[in-house]
Amino acid sequence: MILAVILINTICLCTALDDYTQVSYFIPPGPLSGRTAPLHSWFRPIRIHVHEVDLAHHLPDVSSQDLYRELISDGLDLIRQLLQVFPVSDTLKLEYDYSKLCENPLQSSVRLCGQKWSNVVVNEDCGVREGFQIPAEHMAEFRIYSSETEYTVDIPGGAGINDTDIVLYVSAKSLDYCNVQNAGILGFAKICKRDQFGRPIASFLNMCPDGFSSASKAKLKDTIFHEILHSMGFLGSSLNLFIQSCEITNRQLDCKFLSDYYTDSYRFPWHVLRDNSPSESDYRYEIKSTNALTAWQHHLGCDTAPDDGPVWSVHASPNPARQNPIPGDHWTWTSMMGSLMSPFVKEPYMQLLDNMTVSWFKDTGWYFVSDNLTQPLLWGKNSGCDFAHPVNYCQKVVNGELQDRFLCQQSGKSGCHYLHLHKGVCTPTESRVPMCRYYKPDPQGDCFTPRSVTDSLEEFCQECRCFVSSLHEVCVLPV
Ligand SMILES: [Zn+2]
């Protein structure tokens, strides 16, 4: 028997929000005293401004441009149904990165720069570094203060963007990651700027032009929606920016980060855990925030392990110094296969917007989130509390101690993918957890495309599904 020890590592509780834009939020007119309505009654559907970046140049085919715009528009329609925000009151203007530009803030406020670094390069490129810059007209002016009230304008500002809660820069450039061999990367999204409470207010979304031209419309639609959800904040970098609560103070919105509120790491919204066994070492993050935790336990039908949250991916292996790995930007494939926010975008009928993802957005504290778009996830459904510990759970399946509807025991064995739409071959779910195996769908093994076969009793039709049986053709000879 392999004994597993779960260690909870020390985590950094700092918010580390160095680069942010101070945004003014709309406070309803009139006296606030005696107001009993909760803050979320002031939330409004999010207003998203789309700014195309050289789209015609990088995607010259007009029908491809039209398709891209259509799919972005469809995705943003869903986001407007899903997410409401406290509305930005003034014209949205993005601030330069003070943490990089300013050598000496005034002592009275870190947001008042007293001196700029000499020879500093202004590079507001969202970290894309390949020819993209946030347009100057979207930026606020950068000031050098001689006192709290006197300043000179060092970099002039632009007009900003009206009626906007977030700007989405949309492009189709052949960036480096598009050309990584066999990676199959179709798109990518990144947050450029956050407000003072961590909410994304500017994001960059890129679709690889070659992949865009060859993928099906349905796959592009899901991929673009997946990337839009990243651009709204579904990233590892958001985990330490979850909001505990907001209130109105001096007619200003004031929100507290969970990480500022709690010093007790056990109440933090995420933990890094390590499963140790004689033959393996596996780190994982679990999301512990209230809504995601509750949704996960309800999904598993688990009410006896109140601390086991859904499993979040890791970006990198821990280094020899045993530091914690960097959080990834998705659920793990093994724990949340079928979620639109797992790392791989598959065929549309195989992925959906699950309750854990919707709950994750609720837990950020930035949004009022609708449940209307939530779809039921089948993977792991009612598998019980043990499913929350993939390494232990899979080991039991491999050892034959546990029968499971979703996982298989023997690599290479034929069977049915858990949705029963495809035949599959028992394959590791992820290379880092080789003992977790599922029947990976055979792309040519779908049951629902009608076709005739002559060498077996199999049938293929729109309503056909995959089942494993011991059906034999019996020839009965007349007596
Ligand atoms: Zn992703």
Tab-separated table of C-alpha atoms and ligand atoms in Angstrom:
chain	number	residue	atom	x	y	z
A	1	MET	CA	0.000	0.000	0.000
A	2	ILE	CA	1.274	3.462	-0.833
A	3	LEU	CA	0.781	5.944	1.929
A	4	ALA	CA	0.174	9.530	0.893
A	5	VAL	CA	1.034	12.445	3.117
A	6	ILE	CA	-0.576	15.764	2.379
A	7	LEU	CA	1.438	18.812	3.328
A	8	ILE	CA	0.083	22.319	3.392
A	9	ASN	CA	2.878	24.672	2.459
A	10	THR	CA	3.340	28.201	3.659
A	11	ILE	CA	1.926	30.670	1.181
A	12	CYS	CA	2.496	34.337	0.559
A	13	LEU	CA	-0.457	36.415	1.684
A	14	CYS	CA	0.660	39.646	0.029
A	15	THR	CA	-1.604	41.066	-2.675
A	16	ALA	CA	1.355	42.402	-4.714
A	17	LEU	CA	-0.837	44.651	-6.841
A	18	ASP	CA	1.990	46.947	-7.926
A	19	ASP	CA	0.589	48.083	-11.246
A	20	TYR	CA	-2.993	49.268	-11.099
A	21	THR	CA	-5.201	52.071	-12.351
A	22	GLN	CA	-7.134	54.115	-9.824
A	23	VAL	CA	-10.693	53.996	-11.156
A	24	SER	CA	-13.665	56.082	-9.999
A	25	TYR	CA	-16.886	54.151	-9.557
A	26	PHE	CA	-20.412	55.434	-9.918
A	27	ILE	CA	-22.059	56.142	-6.569
A	28	PRO	CA	-25.830	56.705	-6.903
A	29	PRO	CA	-26.867	60.278	-6.071
A	30	GLY	CA	-28.664	61.120	-2.859
A	31	PRO	CA	-27.962	60.453	0.785
A	32	LEU	CA	-26.357	57.121	1.520
A	33	SER	CA	-27.281	56.972	5.184
A	34	GLY	CA	-30.207	54.677	5.754
A	35	ARG	CA	-29.653	52.942	2.403
A	36	THR	CA	-30.483	49.315	2.943
A	37	ALA	CA	-30.021	47.935	-0.568
A	38	PRO	CA	-26.975	45.656	-0.823
A	39	LEU	CA	-24.134	46.936	-2.983
A	40	HIS	CA	-24.797	44.398	-5.708
A	41	SER	CA	-28.107	46.118	-6.493
A	42	TRP	CA	-25.945	48.903	-7.992
A	43	PHE	CA	-24.144	46.513	-10.291
A	44	ARG	CA	-24.845	46.775	-14.026
A	45	PRO	CA	-24.055	44.482	-17.000
A	46	ILE	CA	-20.403	44.925	-17.826
A	47	ARG	CA	-19.641	47.395	-20.645
A	48	ILE	CA	-16.876	46.054	-22.877
A	49	HIS	CA	-15.091	48.188	-25.455
A	50	VAL	CA	-13.469	46.149	-28.239
A	51	HIS	CA	-10.385	47.651	-29.876
A	52	GLU	CA	-9.056	45.781	-32.902
A	53	VAL	CA	-5.281	45.674	-33.309
A	54	ASP	CA	-4.272	45.537	-37.009
A	55	LEU	CA	-6.868	42.841	-37.617
A	56	ALA	CA	-7.100	43.412	-41.358
A	57	HIS	CA	-3.326	43.206	-41.683
A	58	HIS	CA	-2.900	39.917	-39.830
A	59	LEU	CA	-6.123	38.278	-40.997
A	60	PRO	CA	-6.402	39.602	-44.567
A	61	ASP	CA	-9.282	37.354	-45.593
A	62	VAL	CA	-12.429	39.459	-45.130
A	63	SER	CA	-14.650	36.473	-44.328
A	64	SER	CA	-12.194	35.441	-41.560
A	65	GLN	CA	-12.290	38.962	-40.141
A	66	ASP	CA	-16.101	38.886	-40.178
A	67	LEU	CA	-16.120	35.478	-38.484
A	68	TYR	CA	-13.693	36.681	-35.810
A	69	ARG	CA	-15.850	39.754	-35.111
A	70	GLU	CA	-18.993	37.627	-35.008
A	71	LEU	CA	-17.480	35.174	-32.498
A	72	ILE	CA	-16.075	37.957	-30.310
A	73	SER	CA	-19.486	39.610	-30.343
A	74	ASP	CA	-21.231	36.313	-29.451
A	75	GLY	CA	-18.775	35.693	-26.602
A	76	LEU	CA	-19.190	39.190	-25.198
A	77	ASP	CA	-22.991	38.846	-25.341
A	78	LEU	CA	-22.636	35.831	-23.047
A	79	ILE	CA	-20.290	37.763	-20.747
A	80	ARG	CA	-22.823	40.589	-20.451
A	81	GLN	CA	-25.411	38.019	-19.378
A	82	LEU	CA	-22.958	36.419	-16.962
A	83	LEU	CA	-21.183	39.333	-15.276
A	84	GLN	CA	-22.320	42.586	-13.725
A	85	VAL	CA	-19.922	45.153	-12.283
A	86	PHE	CA	-19.967	48.271	-10.220
A	87	PRO	CA	-19.972	50.739	-13.162
A	88	VAL	CA	-16.964	52.962	-13.863
A	89	SER	CA	-18.170	56.550	-13.495
A	90	ASP	CA	-15.817	58.581	-15.657
A	91	THR	CA	-14.044	58.044	-18.927
A	92	LEU	CA	-11.785	55.028	-18.502
A	93	LYS	CA	-8.117	56.038	-18.716
A	94	LEU	CA	-5.395	53.494	-18.108
A	95	GLU	CA	-2.466	54.472	-15.946
A	96	TYR	CA	1.177	53.888	-16.761
A	97	ASP	CA	2.942	51.309	-14.641
A	98	TYR	CA	4.044	53.415	-11.651
A	99	SER	CA	6.035	50.540	-10.240
A	100	LYS	CA	8.330	50.639	-13.286
A	101	LEU	CA	8.296	54.344	-14.189
A	102	CYS	CA	8.538	55.994	-10.805
A	103	GLU	CA	11.790	56.031	-8.894
A	104	ASN	CA	10.600	58.173	-6.031
A	105	PRO	CA	6.962	58.483	-4.994
A	106	LEU	CA	6.062	61.316	-2.642
A	107	GLN	CA	6.214	60.112	0.916
A	108	SER	CA	2.585	61.094	1.441
A	109	SER	CA	1.275	58.774	-1.292
A	110	VAL	CA	2.780	56.013	-3.401
A	111	ARG	CA	0.497	57.131	-6.234
A	112	LEU	CA	2.167	60.554	-6.514
A	113	CYS	CA	5.445	60.212	-8.367
A	114	GLY	CA	8.139	62.624	-7.267
A	115	GLN	CA	10.823	61.453	-9.686
A	116	LYS	CA	10.917	59.221	-12.735
A	117	TRP	CA	13.676	56.735	-13.431
A	118	SER	CA	16.122	58.183	-15.960
A	119	ASN	CA	16.251	56.427	-19.344
A	120	VAL	CA	13.233	54.305	-18.462
A	121	VAL	CA	11.451	52.873	-21.510
A	122	VAL	CA	7.686	53.304	-21.504
A	123	ASN	CA	6.466	49.910	-22.608
A	124	GLU	CA	2.755	49.389	-22.059
A	125	ASP	CA	2.554	46.218	-24.115
A	126	CYS	CA	0.549	43.940	-21.770
A	127	GLY	CA	3.653	41.763	-21.580
A	128	VAL	CA	3.078	40.686	-25.183
A	129	ARG	CA	6.429	42.208	-26.255
A	130	GLU	CA	5.807	41.552	-29.929
A	131	GLY	CA	4.804	44.838	-31.439
A	132	PHE	CA	1.703	45.619	-29.386
A	133	GLN	CA	1.354	48.830	-27.383
A	134	ILE	CA	-1.743	50.115	-25.607
A	135	PRO	CA	-2.849	53.085	-27.739
A	136	ALA	CA	-1.670	56.401	-26.273
A	137	GLU	CA	-5.215	57.763	-26.530
A	138	HIS	CA	-6.334	55.201	-23.913
A	139	MET	CA	-3.676	56.229	-21.383
A	140	ALA	CA	-3.917	58.795	-18.595
A	141	GLU	CA	-1.216	61.430	-18.331
A	142	PHE	CA	1.827	60.640	-16.231
A	143	ARG	CA	2.583	63.361	-13.724
A	144	ILE	CA	5.640	64.289	-11.701
A	145	TYR	CA	4.640	65.905	-8.419
A	146	SER	CA	6.712	68.500	-6.604
A	147	SER	CA	4.174	68.560	-3.764
A	148	GLU	CA	0.801	66.952	-3.143
A	149	THR	CA	-0.935	69.606	-5.248
A	150	GLU	CA	1.702	70.756	-7.755
A	151	TYR	CA	2.791	68.696	-10.697
A	152	THR	CA	4.091	68.802	-14.242
A	153	VAL	CA	2.852	66.482	-16.985
A	154	ASP	CA	5.693	64.169	-17.973
A	155	ILE	CA	3.761	62.072	-20.529
A	156	PRO	CA	0.576	63.582	-21.993
A	157	GLY	CA	-2.627	61.574	-21.678
A	158	GLY	CA	-5.215	60.641	-24.288
A	159	ALA	CA	-8.974	61.054	-24.453
A	160	GLY	CA	-9.694	57.711	-22.754
A	161	ILE	CA	-12.669	55.450	-23.461
A	162	ASN	CA	-16.263	56.428	-22.698
A	163	ASP	CA	-18.964	54.176	-21.183
A	164	THR	CA	-16.548	51.342	-20.563
A	165	ASP	CA	-15.786	48.996	-17.681
A	166	ILE	CA	-13.118	47.021	-19.567
A	167	VAL	CA	-11.346	47.424	-22.904
A	168	LEU	CA	-10.506	44.270	-24.842
A	169	TYR	CA	-7.663	44.502	-27.364
A	170	VAL	CA	-8.326	41.938	-30.067
A	171	SER	CA	-5.723	40.759	-32.538
A	172	ALA	CA	-4.750	37.855	-34.784
A	173	LYS	CA	-0.985	38.114	-34.826
A	174	SER	CA	1.299	35.170	-35.381
A	175	LEU	CA	2.973	35.543	-31.993
A	176	ASP	CA	5.777	33.249	-30.844
A	177	TYR	CA	3.536	30.817	-29.002
A	178	CYS	CA	1.428	30.304	-32.158
A	179	ASN	CA	4.427	28.627	-33.749
A	180	VAL	CA	5.372	26.206	-30.970
A	181	GLN	CA	5.415	22.861	-32.734
A	182	ASN	CA	2.691	20.381	-31.794
A	183	ALA	CA	1.401	22.671	-29.044
A	184	GLY	CA	-1.879	23.174	-30.888
A	185	ILE	CA	-2.300	26.653	-29.410
A	186	LEU	CA	-5.210	28.482	-31.005
A	187	GLY	CA	-5.461	31.570	-28.838
A	188	PHE	CA	-4.195	33.432	-25.852
A	189	ALA	CA	-5.440	36.131	-23.470
A	190	LYS	CA	-3.710	38.308	-20.948
A	191	ILE	CA	-4.731	41.018	-18.504
A	192	CYS	CA	-3.064	44.363	-19.282
A	193	LYS	CA	-4.400	46.529	-16.472
A	194	ARG	CA	-6.371	46.030	-13.283
A	195	ASP	CA	-8.175	48.583	-11.152
A	196	GLN	CA	-7.215	49.283	-7.536
A	197	PHE	CA	-9.291	46.265	-6.422
A	198	GLY	CA	-7.717	43.842	-8.881
A	199	ARG	CA	-10.566	43.724	-11.421
A	200	PRO	CA	-9.334	43.554	-15.025
A	201	ILE	CA	-10.039	46.801	-16.887
A	202	ALA	CA	-7.887	46.154	-19.991
A	203	SER	CA	-7.087	42.776	-21.553
A	204	PHE	CA	-5.446	41.469	-24.695
A	205	LEU	CA	-6.856	38.566	-26.721
A	206	ASN	CA	-4.995	37.060	-29.648
A	207	MET	CA	-6.002	34.253	-31.985
A	208	CYS	CA	-3.276	32.553	-34.024
A	209	PRO	CA	-4.030	33.271	-37.705
A	210	ASP	CA	-3.035	29.837	-39.061
A	211	GLY	CA	-5.071	28.011	-36.443
A	212	PHE	CA	-7.972	30.372	-36.981
A	213	SER	CA	-8.099	29.519	-40.674
A	214	SER	CA	-8.060	25.761	-40.129
A	215	ALA	CA	-10.265	25.251	-37.029
A	216	SER	CA	-14.011	24.632	-37.170
A	217	LYS	CA	-16.344	27.501	-36.346
A	218	ALA	CA	-17.634	25.637	-33.283
A	219	LYS	CA	-14.121	25.128	-31.913
A	220	LEU	CA	-13.206	28.769	-32.575
A	221	LYS	CA	-16.352	29.870	-30.779
A	222	ASP	CA	-15.477	27.881	-27.645
A	223	THR	CA	-11.829	28.926	-27.790
A	224	ILE	CA	-12.713	32.602	-28.042
A	225	PHE	CA	-15.182	32.333	-25.152
A	226	HIS	CA	-12.496	30.522	-23.125
A	227	GLU	CA	-10.025	33.345	-23.843
A	228	ILE	CA	-12.616	36.003	-23.018
A	229	LEU	CA	-13.155	34.348	-19.615
A	230	HIS	CA	-9.378	34.567	-19.069
A	231	SER	CA	-9.477	38.233	-20.036
A	232	MET	CA	-12.216	38.803	-17.418
A	233	GLY	CA	-9.834	37.492	-14.773
A	234	PHE	CA	-9.816	33.677	-14.830
A	235	LEU	CA	-6.051	33.447	-14.291
A	236	GLY	CA	-3.689	32.302	-11.562
A	237	SER	CA	-2.549	35.894	-11.067
A	238	SER	CA	-6.057	36.736	-9.805
A	239	LEU	CA	-6.064	34.252	-6.939
A	240	ASN	CA	-4.455	36.531	-4.375
A	241	LEU	CA	-6.666	39.453	-5.424
A	242	PHE	CA	-10.037	38.025	-4.376
A	243	ILE	CA	-12.169	40.595	-2.570
A	244	GLN	CA	-13.538	39.952	0.895
A	245	SER	CA	-16.072	42.796	1.039
A	246	CYS	CA	-16.848	46.260	-0.334
A	247	GLU	CA	-18.485	49.303	1.182
A	248	ILE	CA	-18.982	52.978	0.411
A	249	THR	CA	-16.687	55.264	2.387
A	250	ASN	CA	-16.768	59.038	1.776
A	251	ARG	CA	-18.752	58.411	-1.433
A	252	GLN	CA	-16.002	56.151	-2.741
A	253	LEU	CA	-16.130	52.422	-3.342
A	254	ASP	CA	-13.771	50.735	-0.920
A	255	CYS	CA	-13.013	47.008	-1.136
A	256	LYS	CA	-10.850	44.823	1.070
A	257	PHE	CA	-8.736	42.012	-0.301
A	258	LEU	CA	-9.214	38.639	1.359
A	259	SER	CA	-5.452	38.504	1.770
A	260	ASP	CA	-5.484	41.779	3.732
A	261	TYR	CA	-8.380	40.636	5.843
A	262	TYR	CA	-7.161	37.248	6.974
A	263	THR	CA	-3.837	36.352	8.462
A	264	ASP	CA	-4.989	32.780	8.894
A	265	SER	CA	-3.791	30.948	5.777
A	266	TYR	CA	-6.387	28.210	6.295
A	267	ARG	CA	-9.091	30.719	5.419
A	268	PHE	CA	-7.273	31.928	2.305
A	269	PRO	CA	-9.043	31.163	-0.991
A	270	TRP	CA	-6.368	28.778	-2.213
A	271	HIS	CA	-3.838	26.375	-0.800
A	272	VAL	CA	-0.876	24.641	-2.296
A	273	LEU	CA	-0.771	21.012	-1.272
A	274	ARG	CA	1.708	18.253	-1.879
A	275	ASP	CA	0.986	14.553	-2.070
A	276	ASN	CA	4.079	12.605	-1.121
A	277	SER	CA	4.542	8.946	-1.721
A	278	PRO	CA	7.618	6.753	-2.133
A	279	SER	CA	7.387	6.924	-5.916
A	280	GLU	CA	6.060	10.355	-6.705
A	281	SER	CA	5.877	13.961	-5.705
A	282	ASP	CA	2.913	15.948	-6.823
A	283	TYR	CA	1.979	19.506	-6.049
A	284	ARG	CA	-1.480	20.835	-6.526
A	285	TYR	CA	-3.471	23.933	-5.724
A	286	GLU	CA	-6.931	23.649	-4.290
A	287	ILE	CA	-9.382	26.511	-4.538
A	288	LYS	CA	-10.901	27.084	-1.114
A	289	SER	CA	-13.072	30.136	-1.734
A	290	THR	CA	-16.617	29.734	-0.485
A	291	ASN	CA	-18.683	29.399	-3.645
A	292	ALA	CA	-16.199	27.265	-5.595
A	293	LEU	CA	-15.715	24.950	-2.616
A	294	THR	CA	-19.458	24.521	-2.111
A	295	ALA	CA	-20.066	23.940	-5.832
A	296	TRP	CA	-17.300	21.309	-5.970
A	297	GLN	CA	-18.570	19.398	-2.961
A	298	HIS	CA	-22.110	19.486	-4.318
A	299	HIS	CA	-20.782	18.249	-7.662
A	300	LEU	CA	-18.957	15.327	-6.052
A	301	GLY	CA	-21.828	14.531	-3.693
A	302	CYS	CA	-19.341	14.975	-0.875
A	303	ASP	CA	-20.335	16.374	2.479
A	304	THR	CA	-17.753	14.838	4.772
A	305	ALA	CA	-14.599	16.648	3.611
A	306	PRO	CA	-15.354	20.352	3.962
A	307	ASP	CA	-11.816	21.477	3.053
A	308	ASP	CA	-11.271	19.748	-0.286
A	309	GLY	CA	-11.624	22.299	-3.079
A	310	PRO	CA	-11.482	21.894	-6.857
A	311	VAL	CA	-7.949	21.423	-8.142
A	312	TRP	CA	-6.161	24.258	-9.923
A	313	SER	CA	-3.289	23.751	-12.340
A	314	VAL	CA	0.359	24.567	-11.694
A	315	HIS	CA	2.550	26.352	-14.220
A	316	ALA	CA	5.927	24.976	-13.341
A	317	SER	CA	7.503	22.177	-11.389
A	318	PRO	CA	8.808	23.187	-8.009
A	319	ASN	CA	12.463	24.120	-8.092
A	320	PRO	CA	15.079	22.335	-6.019
A	321	ALA	CA	14.728	24.949	-3.296
A	322	ARG	CA	11.247	23.512	-2.750
A	323	GLN	CA	9.471	26.742	-3.415
A	324	ASN	CA	5.841	26.549	-4.306
A	325	PRO	CA	5.096	26.197	-7.995
A	326	ILE	CA	3.497	29.097	-9.829
A	327	PRO	CA	-0.294	28.745	-10.058
A	328	GLY	CA	-1.520	27.975	-13.553
A	329	ASP	CA	-4.500	29.525	-15.288
A	330	HIS	CA	-6.948	26.601	-15.482
A	331	TRP	CA	-8.595	23.827	-13.556
A	332	THR	CA	-6.630	20.616	-13.914
A	333	TRP	CA	-7.745	18.371	-16.741
A	334	THR	CA	-7.912	15.376	-14.401
A	335	SER	CA	-10.271	16.930	-11.881
A	336	MET	CA	-12.374	19.080	-14.204
A	337	MET	CA	-12.391	17.395	-17.596
A	338	GLY	CA	-15.255	18.847	-19.618
A	339	SER	CA	-15.047	22.306	-18.077
A	340	LEU	CA	-14.604	25.110	-20.583
A	341	MET	CA	-11.853	26.389	-18.271
A	342	SER	CA	-9.790	23.215	-18.222
A	343	PRO	CA	-6.529	23.591	-20.181
A	344	PHE	CA	-7.713	22.057	-23.443
A	345	VAL	CA	-10.530	23.286	-25.636
A	346	LYS	CA	-12.079	20.217	-27.198
A	347	GLU	CA	-15.114	19.750	-29.390
A	348	PRO	CA	-18.030	21.941	-28.248
A	349	TYR	CA	-20.303	19.066	-27.215
A	350	MET	CA	-17.536	17.922	-24.849
A	351	GLN	CA	-17.073	21.187	-22.923
A	352	LEU	CA	-19.325	23.527	-21.017
A	353	LEU	CA	-19.511	26.405	-18.559
A	354	ASP	CA	-19.628	24.512	-15.267
A	355	ASN	CA	-20.762	25.593	-11.832
A	356	MET	CA	-17.247	25.620	-10.346
A	357	THR	CA	-16.092	28.167	-12.942
A	358	VAL	CA	-19.168	30.346	-12.437
A	359	SER	CA	-18.626	30.096	-8.668
A	360	TRP	CA	-14.960	31.046	-9.080
A	361	PHE	CA	-16.079	34.313	-10.687
A	362	LYS	CA	-18.478	34.900	-7.784
A	363	ASP	CA	-15.609	34.411	-5.361
A	364	THR	CA	-13.460	37.090	-6.985
A	365	GLY	CA	-15.791	39.687	-5.459
A	366	TRP	CA	-15.480	41.859	-8.589
A	367	TYR	CA	-18.706	40.704	-10.186
A	368	PHE	CA	-22.319	39.935	-9.542
A	369	VAL	CA	-22.580	36.636	-11.420
A	370	SER	CA	-25.649	35.079	-13.007
A	371	ASP	CA	-26.289	31.329	-12.702
A	372	ASN	CA	-28.380	31.278	-15.882
A	373	LEU	CA	-25.583	30.092	-18.188
A	374	THR	CA	-24.346	27.282	-15.917
A	375	GLN	CA	-24.387	23.821	-17.492
A	376	PRO	CA	-24.141	20.449	-15.707
A	377	LEU	CA	-20.661	18.888	-15.703
A	378	LEU	CA	-20.695	15.088	-15.904
A	379	TRP	CA	-17.012	14.330	-15.251
A	380	GLY	CA	-16.614	13.228	-11.634
A	381	LYS	CA	-20.303	13.800	-10.877
A	382	ASN	CA	-21.308	12.094	-7.605
A	383	SER	CA	-17.925	10.349	-7.369
A	384	GLY	CA	-17.634	11.172	-3.689
A	385	CYS	CA	-15.052	12.969	-1.575
A	386	ASP	CA	-12.150	10.758	-2.676
A	387	PHE	CA	-12.322	12.205	-6.193
A	388	ALA	CA	-10.990	15.469	-4.730
A	389	HIS	CA	-7.603	13.738	-4.249
A	390	PRO	CA	-6.771	12.651	-7.802
A	391	VAL	CA	-3.466	10.925	-7.057
A	392	ASN	CA	-4.854	8.736	-4.279
A	393	TYR	CA	-8.104	8.127	-6.117
A	394	CYS	CA	-6.443	7.094	-9.380
A	395	GLN	CA	-4.007	4.838	-7.554
A	396	LYS	CA	-6.940	2.951	-6.052
A	397	VAL	CA	-8.465	2.540	-9.517
A	398	VAL	CA	-5.178	1.269	-10.963
A	399	ASN	CA	-4.744	-1.126	-8.031
A	400	GLY	CA	-8.221	-2.492	-8.658
A	401	GLU	CA	-9.433	-1.332	-5.226
A	402	LEU	CA	-12.039	0.931	-6.801
A	403	GLN	CA	-14.357	0.694	-9.809
A	404	ASP	CA	-14.906	4.061	-11.455
A	405	ARG	CA	-17.179	5.303	-14.247
A	406	PHE	CA	-14.716	7.915	-15.430
A	407	LEU	CA	-11.280	6.361	-15.060
A	408	CYS	CA	-9.780	3.146	-16.381
A	409	GLN	CA	-7.197	0.753	-15.048
A	410	GLN	CA	-5.085	-0.614	-17.856
A	411	SER	CA	-3.189	1.581	-20.332
A	412	GLY	CA	-3.903	0.778	-23.966
A	413	LYS	CA	-7.164	-1.059	-23.289
A	414	SER	CA	-10.149	-0.169	-25.497
A	415	GLY	CA	-13.343	1.191	-24.001
A	416	CYS	CA	-15.768	4.106	-24.156
A	417	HIS	CA	-15.104	7.767	-23.414
A	418	TYR	CA	-17.185	8.787	-20.389
A	419	LEU	CA	-19.723	10.696	-22.523
A	420	HIS	CA	-20.299	7.490	-24.556
A	421	LEU	CA	-20.076	9.447	-27.808
A	422	HIS	CA	-16.709	7.955	-28.768
A	423	LYS	CA	-14.773	4.770	-28.533
A	424	GLY	CA	-11.521	5.368	-26.710
A	425	VAL	CA	-8.218	3.976	-25.522
A	426	CYS	CA	-7.161	3.987	-21.857
A	427	THR	CA	-4.583	6.815	-21.679
A	428	PRO	CA	-3.108	9.023	-18.905
A	429	THR	CA	-5.195	12.155	-18.385
A	430	GLU	CA	-2.020	14.227	-17.915
A	431	SER	CA	1.648	13.319	-18.107
A	432	ARG	CA	2.217	14.523	-14.534
A	433	VAL	CA	-0.336	12.078	-13.121
A	434	PRO	CA	0.350	8.941	-15.188
A	435	MET	CA	-1.701	6.743	-12.861
A	436	CYS	CA	-4.872	8.707	-13.737
A	437	ARG	CA	-6.187	7.161	-16.946
A	438	TYR	CA	-9.336	7.669	-18.951
A	439	TYR	CA	-10.666	6.411	-22.237
A	440	LYS	CA	-9.299	9.103	-24.526
A	441	PRO	CA	-11.706	9.554	-27.429
A	442	ASP	CA	-10.574	8.259	-30.776
A	443	PRO	CA	-11.242	11.082	-33.287
A	444	GLN	CA	-12.236	8.459	-35.863
A	445	GLY	CA	-14.214	6.501	-33.286
A	446	ASP	CA	-17.288	8.652	-32.877
A	447	CYS	CA	-20.564	6.761	-32.751
A	448	PHE	CA	-22.808	9.535	-34.036
A	449	THR	CA	-21.606	9.979	-37.616
A	450	PRO	CA	-23.740	7.613	-39.708
A	451	ARG	CA	-21.637	5.201	-41.741
A	452	SER	CA	-21.909	1.579	-42.735
A	453	VAL	CA	-19.501	-1.139	-41.660
A	454	THR	CA	-19.170	-4.550	-43.174
A	455	ASP	CA	-16.751	-6.323	-40.861
A	456	SER	CA	-18.518	-6.028	-37.490
A	457	LEU	CA	-21.913	-5.804	-35.808
A	458	GLU	CA	-21.331	-2.181	-34.841
A	459	GLU	CA	-23.792	0.502	-35.854
A	460	PHE	CA	-23.109	4.191	-36.306
A	461	CYS	CA	-26.011	6.643	-36.234
A	462	GLN	CA	-26.921	10.039	-34.828
A	463	GLU	CA	-28.463	8.498	-31.703
A	464	CYS	CA	-25.850	5.735	-31.359
A	465	ARG	CA	-23.700	5.598	-28.220
A	466	CYS	CA	-20.636	3.626	-27.170
A	467	PHE	CA	-21.085	0.581	-24.912
A	468	VAL	CA	-18.755	-2.243	-24.023
A	469	SER	CA	-20.367	-5.648	-24.306
A	470	SER	CA	-19.604	-9.263	-25.041
A	471	LEU	CA	-22.093	-9.512	-27.889
A	472	HIS	CA	-21.383	-12.422	-30.253
A	473	GLU	CA	-23.017	-13.468	-33.471
A	474	VAL	CA	-24.311	-16.995	-32.966
A	475	CYS	CA	-24.967	-19.189	-35.913
A	476	VAL	CA	-27.763	-21.661	-35.180
A	477	LEU	CA	-27.756	-24.652	-37.465
A	478	PRO	CA	-31.113	-26.279	-38.307
A	479	VAL	CA	-31.536	-29.669	-36.663
B	1	ZN	ZN	-6.763	28.903	-21.253
